[in-house]
Coordinates of C-alpha atoms in Angstrom, one line a residue:
M1 CA 66.5 25.5 72.6
E2 CA 68.0 26.4 69.4
P3 CA 71.1 28.7 69.5
A4 CA 69.5 31.4 67.6
M5 CA 66.5 31.4 70.0
L6 CA 68.8 31.3 73.0
T7 CA 70.7 34.3 71.8
A8 CA 67.5 36.3 71.3
V9 CA 66.2 35.6 74.7
L10 CA 69.6 36.7 76.3
L11 CA 69.5 39.8 74.3
V12 CA 66.0 40.8 75.4
L13 CA 66.9 40.1 79.1
A14 CA 70.1 42.3 78.8
L15 CA 68.0 45.1 77.3
Q16 CA 65.5 44.8 80.0
N17 CA 68.3 45.1 82.7
V18 CA 69.6 48.2 80.9
A19 CA 66.2 49.7 80.8
Q20 CA 65.5 49.0 84.4
G21 CA 68.9 50.5 85.3
D22 CA 68.1 53.7 83.5
L23 CA 64.7 53.8 85.1
F24 CA 66.2 53.4 88.6
T25 CA 68.8 56.1 87.9
S26 CA 66.1 58.5 86.6
I27 CA 64.0 57.9 89.7
A28 CA 67.0 58.6 92.0
E29 CA 67.6 61.9 90.2
M30 CA 64.0 62.8 90.3
E31 CA 63.9 62.1 94.1
L32 CA 66.8 64.6 94.5
L33 CA 64.8 67.1 92.4
L34 CA 61.7 66.6 94.6
E35 CA 64.0 67.3 97.6
A36 CA 65.1 70.5 96.0
E37 CA 61.6 71.5 95.2
K38 CA 60.5 71.0 98.8
G39 CA 63.2 73.6 99.9
I40 CA 61.9 76.3 97.5
P41 CA 58.9 77.4 99.6
D42 CA 61.4 78.0 102.6
L43 CA 63.6 80.0 100.3
L44 CA 60.7 82.0 99.2
D45 CA 59.6 82.8 102.7
L46 CA 63.2 83.8 103.5
Y47 CA 63.1 86.1 100.5
I48 CA 59.9 87.8 101.8
E49 CA 61.5 88.2 105.2
R50 CA 64.7 89.7 103.9
F51 CA 62.7 92.1 101.5
Q52 CA 60.6 93.2 104.4
Q53 CA 63.6 93.7 106.6
R54 CA 65.2 95.8 104.0
L55 CA 62.2 98.0 103.7
D56 CA 62.0 98.4 107.5
E57 CA 65.7 99.4 107.5
I58 CA 65.1 102.0 104.8
K59 CA 62.1 103.5 106.6
Q60 CA 64.2 103.7 109.8
L61 CA 67.0 105.4 108.0
S62 CA 64.7 107.9 106.4
L63 CA 63.1 108.7 109.9
E64 CA 66.5 109.2 111.4
K65 CA 67.6 111.5 108.7
K66 CA 64.4 113.7 109.0
Q67 CA 65.0 114.0 112.9
Q68 CA 68.7 114.9 112.3
S69 CA 67.7 117.5 109.7
N70 CA 65.2 119.1 112.1
R71 CA 67.7 119.3 114.9
S72 CA 70.5 120.8 112.9
L73 CA 68.2 123.2 110.8
G74 CA 69.1 126.2 113.0
N75 CA 72.7 125.2 113.6
N76 CA 74.1 125.1 110.1
M77 CA 77.0 127.4 110.7
R78 CA 77.9 125.8 114.0
L79 CA 77.8 122.4 112.2
I80 CA 80.4 123.4 109.5
T81 CA 82.5 125.8 111.4
N82 CA 83.3 123.7 114.4
P83 CA 86.0 121.2 113.5
V84 CA 84.8 118.4 115.7
S85 CA 81.1 118.7 114.5
A86 CA 82.3 119.0 110.8
Y87 CA 84.4 115.8 111.2
L88 CA 81.4 114.1 112.8
L89 CA 79.1 115.3 109.9
I90 CA 81.5 113.9 107.3
K91 CA 81.9 110.6 109.1
K92 CA 78.2 110.2 109.5
L93 CA 77.4 111.1 105.9
I94 CA 80.0 108.5 104.6
E95 CA 78.6 105.8 106.9
E96 CA 75.0 106.5 106.0
W97 CA 75.9 106.7 102.3
D98 CA 77.3 103.2 102.6
D99 CA 74.1 102.0 104.2
I100 CA 72.0 103.5 101.6
K101 CA 74.1 101.9 98.8
R102 CA 73.9 98.5 100.6
L103 CA 70.1 98.7 101.0
A104 CA 69.4 100.1 97.6
G105 CA 72.0 98.2 95.6
S106 CA 71.7 94.6 97.1
D107 CA 69.6 92.4 94.7
I108 CA 67.7 90.1 97.0
G109 CA 66.1 88.3 94.0
E110 CA 69.6 87.4 92.8
E111 CA 70.5 86.1 96.2
L112 CA 67.3 83.9 96.1
L113 CA 68.2 82.4 92.8
N114 CA 71.7 81.7 94.0
E115 CA 70.4 80.0 97.0
I116 CA 68.0 77.9 95.0
S117 CA 70.8 76.9 92.6
E118 CA 72.9 75.8 95.5
L119 CA 70.4 73.0 96.4
R120 CA 72.1 69.7 96.0
A121 CA 70.5 68.3 92.9
M122 CA 70.5 71.6 90.9
N123 CA 74.0 72.4 92.1
Y124 CA 75.4 69.1 91.0
A125 CA 73.7 69.3 87.6
K126 CA 75.2 72.8 87.0
N127 CA 78.7 72.0 88.4
P128 CA 79.5 68.3 87.7
T129 CA 83.2 69.0 88.4
T130 CA 82.6 70.0 92.1
P131 CA 85.0 67.3 93.4
F132 CA 87.9 69.1 91.6
T133 CA 87.5 72.1 93.8
D134 CA 88.7 70.2 96.7
P135 CA 92.1 71.6 97.9
N136 CA 93.3 68.2 98.6
H137 CA 92.7 66.9 95.2
P138 CA 95.9 65.4 93.6
R139 CA 95.6 67.9 90.6
A140 CA 95.5 70.8 93.0
R141 CA 98.6 69.6 94.9
N142 CA 100.4 69.2 91.5
N143 CA 99.8 72.9 91.0
I144 CA 102.7 73.6 93.4
K145 CA 105.1 71.9 91.0
W146 CA 103.7 74.0 88.1
Y147 CA 104.3 77.2 90.1
E148 CA 107.9 76.2 90.9
D149 CA 108.5 75.5 87.1
M150 CA 107.1 78.9 86.2
L151 CA 109.5 80.5 88.8
A152 CA 112.4 78.5 87.4
E153 CA 111.7 79.8 83.9
E154 CA 112.0 83.3 85.3
G155 CA 115.4 82.5 86.7
M156 CA 114.3 82.0 90.3
K157 CA 116.1 79.3 92.4
P158 CA 114.7 77.5 95.4
I159 CA 117.3 79.1 97.6
D160 CA 115.9 82.5 96.4
Y161 CA 112.5 81.7 98.1
R162 CA 114.1 82.6 101.4
R163 CA 117.0 84.8 100.4
N164 CA 114.7 87.4 98.8
I165 CA 112.3 88.0 101.6
P166 CA 112.4 91.7 102.5
P167 CA 113.8 92.5 105.9
I168 CA 111.3 93.1 108.8
T169 CA 111.3 96.8 109.8
N170 CA 109.8 96.5 113.3
P171 CA 112.0 98.5 115.6
R172 CA 111.7 98.1 119.3
P173 CA 109.9 101.0 120.8
K174 CA 111.9 103.6 122.7
S175 CA 112.3 103.4 126.5
G176 CA 109.8 105.4 128.4
L177 CA 112.7 107.4 129.8
D178 CA 113.8 108.5 126.4
K179 CA 111.1 111.1 125.6
N180 CA 111.5 113.3 122.6
E181 CA 109.8 116.6 122.0
H182 CA 106.9 115.2 120.2
D183 CA 106.1 112.7 122.9
I184 CA 106.2 115.6 125.5
Y185 CA 104.0 117.7 123.2
E186 CA 101.3 114.9 123.0
A187 CA 101.5 114.3 126.8
L188 CA 100.9 118.0 127.3
C189 CA 97.8 117.9 125.1
R190 CA 96.4 115.0 127.1
N191 CA 97.1 116.9 130.3
E192 CA 99.5 114.0 131.4
V193 CA 102.2 116.4 132.7
P194 CA 101.0 117.1 136.1
V195 CA 101.8 120.2 138.1
S196 CA 103.2 119.4 141.5
I197 CA 101.3 120.4 144.7
K198 CA 104.0 122.7 145.7
A199 CA 103.8 124.6 142.3
I200 CA 100.1 124.8 142.5
S201 CA 100.2 126.4 145.9
K202 CA 102.2 129.3 144.3
L203 CA 99.6 130.0 141.7
Y204 CA 97.5 133.0 142.1
C205 CA 95.1 135.6 140.4
Y206 CA 95.5 139.4 140.3
Y207 CA 94.4 142.5 138.6
K208 CA 96.9 144.0 136.0
M209 CA 97.0 147.7 136.6
D210 CA 100.5 148.8 135.5
R211 CA 99.3 151.2 132.8
P212 CA 97.2 154.3 133.1
F213 CA 94.4 152.8 131.0
L214 CA 94.4 149.7 133.0
R215 CA 93.7 151.6 136.2
L216 CA 90.4 152.4 134.8
A217 CA 89.7 148.9 133.4
P218 CA 92.2 146.4 134.8
F219 CA 92.8 143.0 133.3
K220 CA 91.9 139.9 135.3
I221 CA 94.9 137.6 135.2
E222 CA 95.2 134.0 136.4
I223 CA 98.6 132.3 136.5
L224 CA 98.3 128.7 135.4
R225 CA 102.0 127.7 135.3
F226 CA 105.3 129.2 136.0
S227 CA 107.6 126.9 134.0
P228 CA 106.9 127.7 131.2
L229 CA 105.0 130.8 132.1
V230 CA 101.3 130.5 131.2
V231 CA 98.7 133.0 132.2
L232 CA 95.0 133.5 131.4
F233 CA 93.5 136.9 130.7
L234 CA 89.7 137.1 131.4
N235 CA 87.2 139.4 129.7
V236 CA 89.7 141.4 127.7
I237 CA 87.6 141.8 124.6
S238 CA 83.9 142.5 124.2
D239 CA 81.3 140.4 122.2
E240 CA 81.3 143.1 119.5
E241 CA 85.1 143.0 119.1
V242 CA 84.8 139.2 119.0
K243 CA 82.3 139.4 116.0
M244 CA 84.6 141.8 114.3
I245 CA 87.6 139.5 114.7
Q246 CA 85.6 136.6 113.4
M247 CA 84.5 138.5 110.4
L248 CA 88.0 139.7 109.5
A249 CA 89.6 136.4 110.1
T250 CA 87.1 134.3 108.1
P251 CA 89.0 134.3 104.8
R252 CA 92.3 133.2 106.5
V253 CA 90.7 130.6 108.8
G254 CA 89.2 129.0 105.7
N255 CA 92.6 128.5 104.2
Y256 CA 93.5 126.0 107.0
G257 CA 90.5 123.7 106.3
I258 CA 88.5 121.7 108.8
G259 CA 90.3 121.5 112.2
G260 CA 92.8 124.3 111.4
H261 CA 96.6 123.8 111.4
Y262 CA 97.2 121.6 114.4
D263 CA 100.5 120.0 113.5
P264 CA 103.1 120.6 116.3
H265 CA 105.5 123.4 115.6
F266 CA 107.4 126.1 117.4
D267 CA 106.5 129.8 116.9
F268 CA 109.9 130.8 118.3
A269 CA 113.5 130.0 117.4
R270 CA 115.2 127.5 119.6
K271 CA 118.8 127.9 120.8
E272 CA 120.2 125.8 118.0
E273 CA 118.5 128.0 115.4
V274 CA 120.9 131.0 115.2
N275 CA 119.6 134.1 113.4
A276 CA 116.4 132.5 112.4
F277 CA 114.6 135.8 112.0
Q278 CA 117.4 137.7 110.4
S279 CA 115.7 138.1 107.1
L280 CA 112.6 139.6 108.8
N281 CA 114.8 142.1 110.8
T282 CA 113.2 141.0 114.0
G283 CA 114.2 139.3 117.1
N284 CA 113.1 136.1 118.6
R285 CA 109.5 135.8 119.7
L286 CA 109.0 136.4 123.4
A287 CA 105.5 135.2 123.9
T288 CA 102.3 134.0 122.1
L289 CA 99.0 135.6 122.7
L290 CA 95.8 133.5 121.9
F291 CA 92.3 134.9 121.9
Y292 CA 89.6 132.4 122.3
V293 CA 86.6 133.9 120.4
S294 CA 84.4 130.9 120.1
I295 CA 82.9 128.1 122.2
L296 CA 83.2 124.4 121.2
F297 CA 79.8 123.0 120.2
V298 CA 79.4 119.4 119.4
L299 CA 76.0 118.4 117.9

């Protein structure tokens, strides 16, 4: 065979191999595309299921809101004046608003498209540099050196990596025997300061009749504790007087906000507070009288 003819035959064979190689590569990629297409119906079914689930959740939330509105329709004042109920109302509205935003704001169609794009063939076609996202990739590990160089340009030395760490402020809790006033206050609120059996045996009730008026309408008194002295007066004001007090106190009660002013404080001057009430021209407080004019309602 002549050299020119031999060269032509070899060239044709080479081109045939290249063409077959491209053909095989295209078929392989088409096979991946077919696999991706097979997964689309499943994703569509998932989309329908999620959409129906979201509709069911919205219907359930609407039904619950209607039931709650009907229950609280006649208790609006109780709902906003009672601190516990007011707190629960605010908490519930915030949580429900988050649910509404989640249900109304989530784009299920966008999620579907993202899931389709994450199928292997399409994802690789869209992100051919996926291997470079591997945290163990050499180029990623080299970033540490780049960060160190950036810190060095700012004047930071390697020894400063440890030296400039802020100190840990984690003091050891105080011993249980070292109770301060606030700890005792909280324990009293939780009824964790028990009264001894001996002290309880000395508690009693009586009628207070040491004034001429009280002989006609004596006060019912129950001694709850002797140290400090705590007594309970029963039925000292009428329902009409309670309503009058509530009406007169409403402007000032509103100033304290929801829950009132419950920070621990003293209404009297302690022994280290000398002349605490000198500017008021009054002496120290001897006692504190509290009238309970409402009942706690939790809806």
